[in-house]
Amino acid sequence: RGKLKLELAERLIVALGSENTRWVAGIEKLEAGKTLLTGDVLLASAFLSFAGPFTKPFREKLVVEKWVPFLEGGTDEANILMSKLEEGGPVETLTTEAQIAEWNTQGLPSDMVSVENGMIVEKSLQWPLMVDPQLQGVAWIKQKESHASRNLAVCKEDDPKLLFKLEQAVDNGWSFMIENMGKEIQTRLLPVICRKVIRKGSKNYVLVGENQVELHKDFRLFLHTKLSNPTYGPEIQAETSLVNFSVTPTGLEDQLLSLVVRKERPDLAKKKMTLIKHQNLQKVQIQMLEDDILVKLSEAEGDITEDRALIEGLERAKTLSAEIKDKLEQGKATSARIIELSEKYRSVAKRGSLLFFVMDSLYKLNSMYIYSLNAFVVVFQKGIEEHKKEGKTEKGGFLAKLRNAANRAITVQRFSWNSDLLREADFADDEEELDLSEGTGETMTDAELVKRCELLASSVTRSLVTYIVQGLLEKDKMSVLSLLTTRIMRDENRCDPKIVKCLYQPLVPLETIAVHAEVQAWASDAAWNSVHAVSEILGEEISAFDNLCDRIAGDPEEWAEWIKEPMPETLPMPGDLKNDITKMEEKLILLRLLRPDRFTMGMILLVKEVLGNDLVEQPPFDMEAVYQETSASTPVLFMLFPGVDPTVWVEKLGAKLGMTADKGFYTNISMGQGQEHHAENIMRKMAQDGGWVFLQNVHLMQTWLPTLNRTLEIVVENCNPNFRCFLSAEPPPLPTIQHMPESLLQASIKIANEAPVDLKSNVKRAWRLFSNDFVESCAKPTELRAALFGLCLFHAVLLGRKRFGAQGWSRAYGFNDGDLTICADVVKIRLNKIGPDGAFPWEESRYILGDIMYGGHITDFWDRRTNSTY
């Protein structure tokens, strides 16, 4: 027996020998942290209580600049010690590496903000209220709480069974999520949200509806809103943990990098995802095994050297732990090589992240400009795919190409309105085996890869900018393109941030100066002091702007000539600045100050230089191209303007694709009182049958819009892939008024086919209304083509005058495409009637077309005279 005991003791020492080092290090760490524990816990508690609603920069400002100095630099009687922030801060205090790895495995993004949010959700005693417009936090919760023991139930506030399901969850200790909450929280939910507990003996009860239900200790409630900037009452903020799950630039960049690698190097992406998953699982397993060893030792009774089962169990746990650690070390080496290869695509992901956050901030211009991360991801992937297809041409005639377009539209990626499309594809299969061998994927030289990334970034930019611009009002397009241009230039270090400041912000010098006598003839006091302010801001870093006032005053005649030029933005700078200021962004500063009327044209040149010609001179509206971007889950929202009728575009495309009212696949409903139930029934029917429904003037149905939003959200879950929903609404009277549900705007493709402001675009837009078949069907196609060009030019001039307000037309007139097409039909009929040698009745036609067709809109005498002159 003594020999056996000695043998077991030796085995125990061998099994736990390496653990001694870890235990000793752990004890030393705990001893050292004992004096710091109070400060660490106090800081972590403050973080849990207050930091959740804020962005990462503001959280850092709170911790680094406010809380830590206050605690460490308190009075002589109360100087609280704490760990250094470099060692992890609140995250290190409240979580472990294994916990974070488990959250990442369940779908939580790995960036620090997401980890902090996960910590707040998990560690706070209050129910979390997640502000999550991109649905990344919701996706994590659904995955984390999906196992049978939690039995997660997900409901909306308008679910008729909400209280019944909530009552079951409270009573049985299950998890419950209320998603897509609005601006106001229903009163019937407040007893549960605010934990208004009723104490009866040793049990706690809570009021659910009209019933008192026993509150199970394991019950968990999760609240979620898609609203990007909700405002809830103080009672809600006090009783819940408000957590801002909005995606961060760094976090989105990492996720887009995974997406780009998955598209470009699927072999590499598959291996990386599998490796990350296994590494996270291994970290969790190691922690569990190490904890298991301690539990077994602490629960052992009697002499442990005689407990063979205990020692053999410890040996197995130790052996398995060592094997996992070896695999983890091997995986780290492979992971480093994969990360090195993946990082070469970082520039594409960085461009995508930049574009998303510009797109996400456009709501400040107009409340209609709200977009979802899912829509962004679909267009981002489209940009990558389009680059791969460049150079390929489609065979067949027009109808064959149209059918191909319809097929492509049907296969456009669909997504649930309440899912995170970016994260769904970012997981390896559960059965995927870990392979640590070197990959055999496509290899390129570094120079080739850099060139390819440039092309990918350009293609992604083109797709996303086109997607954004098609939904912008005409007055906002140049502002958005300018913003994108300067953001890209700053991101690529092609432009000093101070130059951007001089382009957009007010310029006020530290001290005002008098205008030089030499330039008084053409420079105002305000302009001259702004020039002086630019010299103060840029002079130290850019020598060309140093002593700028003196340099301009040194060549007054040449500067006077430059200022009088009709297009100074295309000319070199005058005087000795000719060779110093050559970049367009630097010229723009002086244009803004001395020739503000040409600043817009100069900015157009800069946008063309950075983004390309095709993004500035947008092609005329193409309904077929819009259809290719749609899917059954993405409604199309047309913005209505005077003289613009999207019904014609939809019905014309529907006729080509067989989606007509005669066949029962198209329904057009003009919304008004009493049409609500009819519209809901038609949407459900068309979603099932695969038809099209067009709901017009939905902005008139303010009280019904939430119901429309919810109905669409439900029907697109399991609808026919041919289903399409088209909506039309007027833009809000003021840009800040939000008259459409935010989630509906997020899911929709927005189309603002407003008449352009420039003559060339208006002529091209008008000419696109006439097909070649229309011209060739005339007895005199050459003459008709010439007449059509004259009509298009006339139409463009009348529309273009609107941009000048009362100087263009005394009153607002609704000239539209219908006027132009009717006039074209009149000209065609008259050309068909005259003989080979007959003369065209010009005077009579001019009167019909100008004074009757277009003139019928005009009520002012001087406007009628202007129209007749044209």
CSV table of N, CA, C and O in Angstrom, one decimal, residues 198-281:
chain,number,residue,atom,x,y,z
A,198,ILE,N,-42.6,43.2,-6.5
A,198,ILE,CA,-43.5,43.1,-5.4
A,198,ILE,C,-43.0,41.9,-4.5
A,198,ILE,O,-43.0,40.8,-5.0
A,199,ARG,N,-42.7,42.2,-3.3
A,199,ARG,CA,-42.2,41.2,-2.3
A,199,ARG,C,-43.3,40.5,-1.6
A,199,ARG,O,-44.2,41.2,-1.0
A,200,LYS,N,-43.4,39.2,-1.7
A,200,LYS,CA,-44.4,38.4,-1.0
A,200,LYS,C,-43.6,37.3,-0.3
A,200,LYS,O,-43.3,36.3,-0.9
A,201,GLY,N,-43.4,37.4,1.0
A,201,GLY,CA,-42.7,36.4,1.7
A,201,GLY,C,-41.2,36.4,1.3
A,201,GLY,O,-40.5,37.4,1.2
A,202,SER,N,-40.8,35.2,0.8
A,202,SER,CA,-39.4,35.1,0.3
A,202,SER,C,-39.3,35.1,-1.2
A,202,SER,O,-38.3,34.9,-1.8
A,203,LYS,N,-40.5,35.4,-1.8
A,203,LYS,CA,-40.5,35.4,-3.3
A,203,LYS,C,-40.7,36.8,-3.8
A,203,LYS,O,-41.4,37.7,-3.2
A,204,ASN,N,-40.2,37.0,-5.0
A,204,ASN,CA,-40.4,38.3,-5.7
A,204,ASN,C,-41.3,38.2,-6.9
A,204,ASN,O,-41.2,37.2,-7.6
A,205,TYR,N,-42.2,39.1,-7.0
A,205,TYR,CA,-43.2,39.1,-8.1
A,205,TYR,C,-43.1,40.4,-8.9
A,205,TYR,O,-42.7,41.4,-8.4
A,206,VAL,N,-43.5,40.3,-10.2
A,206,VAL,CA,-43.5,41.5,-11.0
A,206,VAL,C,-44.8,41.5,-11.9
A,206,VAL,O,-45.3,40.4,-12.2
A,207,LEU,N,-45.3,42.7,-12.2
A,207,LEU,CA,-46.5,42.8,-12.9
A,207,LEU,C,-46.3,42.7,-14.4
A,207,LEU,O,-45.6,43.5,-14.9
A,208,VAL,N,-46.9,41.7,-15.0
A,208,VAL,CA,-46.8,41.5,-16.5
A,208,VAL,C,-48.2,41.7,-17.0
A,208,VAL,O,-49.0,40.8,-16.8
A,209,GLY,N,-48.5,42.8,-17.6
A,209,GLY,CA,-49.9,43.1,-18.0
A,209,GLY,C,-50.7,43.3,-16.7
A,209,GLY,O,-50.5,44.2,-15.9
A,210,GLU,N,-51.7,42.4,-16.5
A,210,GLU,CA,-52.5,42.5,-15.3
A,210,GLU,C,-52.2,41.4,-14.3
A,210,GLU,O,-52.9,41.2,-13.3
A,211,ASN,N,-51.2,40.5,-14.7
A,211,ASN,CA,-50.9,39.4,-13.8
A,211,ASN,C,-49.6,39.6,-13.0
A,211,ASN,O,-48.7,40.1,-13.6
A,212,GLN,N,-49.6,39.1,-11.8
A,212,GLN,CA,-48.4,39.1,-11.0
A,212,GLN,C,-47.7,37.8,-11.2
A,212,GLN,O,-48.3,36.7,-11.0
A,213,VAL,N,-46.5,37.8,-11.7
A,213,VAL,CA,-45.7,36.6,-12.1
A,213,VAL,C,-44.5,36.6,-11.2
A,213,VAL,O,-43.8,37.6,-11.0
A,214,GLU,N,-44.2,35.4,-10.7
A,214,GLU,CA,-43.0,35.2,-9.9
A,214,GLU,C,-41.7,35.5,-10.8
A,214,GLU,O,-41.6,34.9,-11.8
A,215,LEU,N,-40.8,36.3,-10.3
A,215,LEU,CA,-39.6,36.7,-11.0
A,215,LEU,C,-38.5,35.6,-10.8
A,215,LEU,O,-38.0,35.5,-9.7
A,216,HIS,N,-38.2,34.8,-11.8
A,216,HIS,CA,-37.2,33.8,-11.7
A,216,HIS,C,-35.8,34.5,-11.6
A,216,HIS,O,-35.6,35.5,-12.3
A,217,LYS,N,-34.9,33.9,-10.8
A,217,LYS,CA,-33.6,34.6,-10.7
A,217,LYS,C,-32.8,34.5,-12.0
A,217,LYS,O,-31.9,35.3,-12.2
A,218,ASP,N,-33.1,33.6,-12.9
A,218,ASP,CA,-32.3,33.4,-14.1
A,218,ASP,C,-32.9,34.2,-15.3
A,218,ASP,O,-32.4,34.2,-16.4
A,219,PHE,N,-34.0,34.9,-15.1
A,219,PHE,CA,-34.6,35.7,-16.2
A,219,PHE,C,-33.7,36.8,-16.6
A,219,PHE,O,-33.1,37.5,-15.9
A,220,ARG,N,-33.6,36.9,-18.0
A,220,ARG,CA,-32.8,38.0,-18.6
A,220,ARG,C,-33.6,38.7,-19.6
A,220,ARG,O,-34.2,38.0,-20.5
A,221,LEU,N,-33.6,40.0,-19.6
A,221,LEU,CA,-34.3,40.8,-20.6
A,221,LEU,C,-33.3,41.7,-21.4
A,221,LEU,O,-32.4,42.3,-20.8
A,222,PHE,N,-33.5,41.6,-22.7
A,222,PHE,CA,-32.7,42.4,-23.6
A,222,PHE,C,-33.6,43.4,-24.4
A,222,PHE,O,-34.5,42.9,-25.0
A,223,LEU,N,-33.2,44.6,-24.4
A,223,LEU,CA,-34.0,45.6,-25.2
A,223,LEU,C,-33.2,46.1,-26.3
A,223,LEU,O,-31.9,46.3,-26.2
A,224,HIS,N,-33.8,46.4,-27.5
A,224,HIS,CA,-33.0,46.8,-28.6
A,224,HIS,C,-33.8,47.8,-29.4
A,224,HIS,O,-35.0,47.8,-29.5
A,225,THR,N,-33.1,48.8,-30.0
A,225,THR,CA,-33.7,49.8,-30.9
A,225,THR,C,-32.7,50.0,-32.1
A,225,THR,O,-31.5,50.0,-31.9
A,226,LYS,N,-33.4,50.1,-33.2
A,226,LYS,CA,-32.6,50.4,-34.5
A,226,LYS,C,-32.3,51.9,-34.6
A,226,LYS,O,-31.5,52.3,-35.4
A,227,LEU,N,-33.0,52.7,-33.8
A,227,LEU,CA,-32.8,54.2,-33.9
A,227,LEU,C,-31.4,54.6,-33.6
A,227,LEU,O,-30.8,54.1,-32.6
A,228,SER,N,-30.8,55.4,-34.5
A,228,SER,CA,-29.4,55.7,-34.3
A,228,SER,C,-29.2,56.7,-33.2
A,228,SER,O,-28.1,56.8,-32.6
A,229,ASN,N,-30.2,57.5,-32.9
A,229,ASN,CA,-30.0,58.5,-31.8
A,229,ASN,C,-31.3,58.7,-31.0
A,229,ASN,O,-32.0,59.7,-31.1
A,230,PRO,N,-31.7,57.7,-30.3
A,230,PRO,CA,-33.0,57.7,-29.6
A,230,PRO,C,-32.9,58.6,-28.4
A,230,PRO,O,-31.9,58.9,-27.8
A,231,THR,N,-34.1,59.1,-27.9
A,231,THR,CA,-34.1,59.9,-26.7
A,231,THR,C,-35.2,59.3,-25.8
A,231,THR,O,-36.4,59.4,-26.1
A,232,TYR,N,-34.7,58.7,-24.7
A,232,TYR,CA,-35.7,58.1,-23.8
A,232,TYR,C,-35.7,58.9,-22.5
A,232,TYR,O,-34.7,59.6,-22.2
A,233,GLY,N,-36.8,58.7,-21.8
A,233,GLY,CA,-36.9,59.5,-20.5
A,233,GLY,C,-35.9,59.1,-19.5
A,233,GLY,O,-35.3,58.0,-19.5
A,234,PRO,N,-35.7,59.9,-18.5
A,234,PRO,CA,-34.8,59.7,-17.4
A,234,PRO,C,-35.0,58.4,-16.6
A,234,PRO,O,-34.1,57.7,-16.2
A,235,GLU,N,-36.3,58.0,-16.5
A,235,GLU,CA,-36.6,56.8,-15.8
A,235,GLU,C,-36.1,55.6,-16.5
A,235,GLU,O,-35.7,54.6,-15.9
A,236,ILE,N,-36.1,55.6,-17.8
A,236,ILE,CA,-35.6,54.5,-18.6
A,236,ILE,C,-34.1,54.4,-18.5
A,236,ILE,O,-33.5,53.4,-18.3
A,237,GLN,N,-33.5,55.6,-18.7
A,237,GLN,CA,-32.0,55.6,-18.6
A,237,GLN,C,-31.5,55.3,-17.2
A,237,GLN,O,-30.4,54.7,-17.1
A,238,ALA,N,-32.3,55.5,-16.2
A,238,ALA,CA,-31.9,55.2,-14.8
A,238,ALA,C,-32.0,53.7,-14.5
A,238,ALA,O,-31.2,53.1,-13.8
A,239,GLU,N,-33.0,53.1,-15.1
A,239,GLU,CA,-33.3,51.7,-14.8
A,239,GLU,C,-32.7,50.7,-15.8
A,239,GLU,O,-32.9,49.5,-15.5
A,240,THR,N,-32.1,51.1,-16.9
A,240,THR,CA,-31.5,50.2,-17.8
A,240,THR,C,-30.1,50.6,-18.1
A,240,THR,O,-29.7,51.7,-17.7
A,241,SER,N,-29.3,49.7,-18.7
A,241,SER,CA,-27.9,50.0,-19.1
A,241,SER,C,-28.0,50.4,-20.6
A,241,SER,O,-28.1,49.4,-21.4
A,242,LEU,N,-27.9,51.6,-20.9
A,242,LEU,CA,-28.0,52.1,-22.3
A,242,LEU,C,-26.6,51.8,-22.9
A,242,LEU,O,-25.6,52.2,-22.4
A,243,VAL,N,-26.6,51.0,-24.0
A,243,VAL,CA,-25.3,50.5,-24.6
A,243,VAL,C,-25.3,50.9,-26.1
A,243,VAL,O,-26.2,50.5,-26.8
A,244,ASN,N,-24.3,51.6,-26.5
A,244,ASN,CA,-24.2,52.1,-27.8
A,244,ASN,C,-23.4,51.1,-28.7
A,244,ASN,O,-22.2,51.0,-28.6
A,245,PHE,N,-24.1,50.2,-29.4
A,245,PHE,CA,-23.5,49.2,-30.2
A,245,PHE,C,-23.3,49.7,-31.7
A,245,PHE,O,-23.0,48.9,-32.5
A,246,SER,N,-23.4,51.0,-31.9
A,246,SER,CA,-23.1,51.5,-33.3
A,246,SER,C,-21.7,51.1,-33.7
A,246,SER,O,-20.8,51.2,-32.9
A,247,VAL,N,-21.6,50.6,-35.0
A,247,VAL,CA,-20.3,50.1,-35.4
A,247,VAL,C,-19.3,51.3,-35.4
A,247,VAL,O,-19.6,52.4,-35.7
A,248,THR,N,-18.0,50.9,-35.1
A,248,THR,CA,-16.9,51.9,-35.1
A,248,THR,C,-16.1,51.8,-36.4
A,248,THR,O,-16.1,50.7,-37.0
A,249,PRO,N,-15.4,52.8,-36.8
A,249,PRO,CA,-14.5,52.8,-38.0
A,249,PRO,C,-13.5,51.6,-38.0
A,249,PRO,O,-13.4,50.9,-38.9
A,250,THR,N,-12.9,51.4,-36.8
A,250,THR,CA,-11.9,50.3,-36.7
A,250,THR,C,-12.6,49.0,-36.8
A,250,THR,O,-12.1,48.1,-37.5
A,251,GLY,N,-13.7,48.8,-36.1
A,251,GLY,CA,-14.4,47.6,-36.1
A,251,GLY,C,-14.9,47.2,-37.5
A,251,GLY,O,-14.8,46.1,-37.9
A,252,LEU,N,-15.5,48.2,-38.2
A,252,LEU,CA,-16.0,47.9,-39.5
A,252,LEU,C,-14.9,47.6,-40.5
A,252,LEU,O,-15.0,46.8,-41.4
A,253,GLU,N,-13.8,48.3,-40.3
A,253,GLU,CA,-12.6,48.1,-41.2
A,253,GLU,C,-12.2,46.7,-41.1
A,253,GLU,O,-11.9,46.0,-42.1
A,254,ASP,N,-12.1,46.1,-39.9
A,254,ASP,CA,-11.6,44.7,-39.7
A,254,ASP,C,-12.6,43.8,-40.3
A,254,ASP,O,-12.2,42.8,-40.9
A,255,GLN,N,-13.9,44.0,-40.2
A,255,GLN,CA,-14.9,43.1,-40.7
A,255,GLN,C,-14.9,43.2,-42.3
A,255,GLN,O,-15.1,42.2,-42.9
A,256,LEU,N,-14.8,44.4,-42.8
A,256,LEU,CA,-14.7,44.5,-44.3
A,256,LEU,C,-13.4,43.9,-44.8
A,256,LEU,O,-13.5,43.3,-45.9
A,257,LEU,N,-12.4,43.9,-44.1
A,257,LEU,CA,-11.1,43.2,-44.5
A,257,LEU,C,-11.4,41.7,-44.6
A,257,LEU,O,-11.0,41.1,-45.6
A,258,SER,N,-12.1,41.1,-43.7
A,258,SER,CA,-12.5,39.7,-43.8
A,258,SER,C,-13.4,39.5,-45.0
A,258,SER,O,-13.2,38.4,-45.7
A,259,LEU,N,-14.3,40.4,-45.3
A,259,LEU,CA,-15.1,40.2,-46.4
A,259,LEU,C,-14.3,40.3,-47.7
A,259,LEU,O,-14.5,39.5,-48.7
A,260,VAL,N,-13.4,41.2,-47.8
A,260,VAL,CA,-12.6,41.4,-49.1
A,260,VAL,C,-11.7,40.1,-49.3
A,260,VAL,O,-11.7,39.6,-50.4
A,261,VAL,N,-11.1,39.6,-48.2
A,261,VAL,CA,-10.3,38.4,-48.3
A,261,VAL,C,-11.1,37.2,-48.7
A,261,VAL,O,-10.7,36.4,-49.5
A,262,ARG,N,-12.4,37.2,-48.1
A,262,ARG,CA,-13.3,36.1,-48.5
A,262,ARG,C,-13.6,36.1,-50.0
A,262,ARG,O,-13.8,35.0,-50.6
A,263,LYS,N,-13.7,37.3,-50.6
A,263,LYS,CA,-14.0,37.4,-52.0
A,263,LYS,C,-12.8,37.1,-52.9
A,263,LYS,O,-12.9,36.5,-53.9
A,264,GLU,N,-11.7,37.7,-52.4
A,264,GLU,CA,-10.4,37.6,-53.3
A,264,GLU,C,-9.7,36.3,-53.0
A,264,GLU,O,-9.1,35.7,-54.0
A,265,ARG,N,-9.6,35.9,-51.8
A,265,ARG,CA,-8.8,34.7,-51.4
A,265,ARG,C,-9.7,33.8,-50.6
A,265,ARG,O,-9.5,33.7,-49.3
A,266,PRO,N,-10.7,33.1,-51.1
A,266,PRO,CA,-11.6,32.3,-50.3
A,266,PRO,C,-10.9,31.2,-49.5
A,266,PRO,O,-11.3,30.8,-48.4
A,267,ASP,N,-9.8,30.7,-50.1
A,267,ASP,CA,-9.0,29.6,-49.4
A,267,ASP,C,-8.4,30.2,-48.1
A,267,ASP,O,-8.4,29.6,-47.0
A,268,LEU,N,-7.9,31.4,-48.2
A,268,LEU,CA,-7.2,32.1,-47.1
A,268,LEU,C,-8.3,32.4,-46.1
A,268,LEU,O,-8.1,32.3,-44.9
A,269,ALA,N,-9.4,32.9,-46.5
A,269,ALA,CA,-10.5,33.4,-45.6
A,269,ALA,C,-11.0,32.2,-44.8
A,269,ALA,O,-11.3,32.3,-43.6
A,270,LYS,N,-11.2,31.1,-45.5
A,270,LYS,CA,-11.8,29.9,-44.9
A,270,LYS,C,-10.9,29.4,-43.8
A,270,LYS,O,-11.3,29.1,-42.7
A,271,LYS,N,-9.6,29.4,-44.1
A,271,LYS,CA,-8.6,28.9,-43.1
A,271,LYS,C,-8.5,29.9,-41.9
A,271,LYS,O,-8.4,29.5,-40.8
A,272,LYS,N,-8.6,31.2,-42.2
A,272,LYS,CA,-8.5,32.2,-41.1
A,272,LYS,C,-9.7,32.1,-40.2
A,272,LYS,O,-9.5,32.1,-39.0
A,273,MET,N,-10.9,31.9,-40.8
A,273,MET,CA,-12.1,31.8,-39.9
A,273,MET,C,-12.1,30.6,-39.1
A,273,MET,O,-12.4,30.6,-37.9
A,274,THR,N,-11.7,29.5,-39.7
A,274,THR,CA,-11.6,28.2,-39.0
A,274,THR,C,-10.5,28.3,-37.9
A,274,THR,O,-10.8,27.9,-36.7
A,275,LEU,N,-9.4,28.9,-38.2
A,275,LEU,CA,-8.3,29.1,-37.2
A,275,LEU,C,-8.8,29.9,-36.0
A,275,LEU,O,-8.5,29.6,-34.8
A,276,ILE,N,-9.4,31.1,-36.3
A,276,ILE,CA,-9.9,31.9,-35.2
A,276,ILE,C,-10.9,31.2,-34.3
A,276,ILE,O,-10.8,31.3,-33.1
A,277,LYS,N,-11.8,30.5,-35.0
A,277,LYS,CA,-12.8,29.8,-34.2
A,277,LYS,C,-12.1,28.7,-33.3
A,277,LYS,O,-12.5,28.7,-32.1
A,278,HIS,N,-11.2,28.0,-33.8
A,278,HIS,CA,-10.5,27.0,-33.0
A,278,HIS,C,-9.7,27.6,-31.9
A,278,HIS,O,-9.7,27.1,-30.8
A,279,GLN,N,-9.0,28.7,-32.2
A,279,GLN,CA,-8.2,29.4,-31.2
A,279,GLN,C,-9.1,29.9,-30.0
A,279,GLN,O,-8.8,29.7,-28.9
A,280,ASN,N,-10.3,30.5,-30.4
A,280,ASN,CA,-11.2,30.9,-29.3
A,280,ASN,C,-11.7,29.8,-28.5
A,280,ASN,O,-11.8,29.9,-27.3
A,281,LEU,N,-12.1,28.7,-29.2
A,281,LEU,CA,-12.5,27.5,-28.4
A,281,LEU,C,-11.4,26.9,-27.6
A,281,LEU,O,-11.7,26.5,-26.4
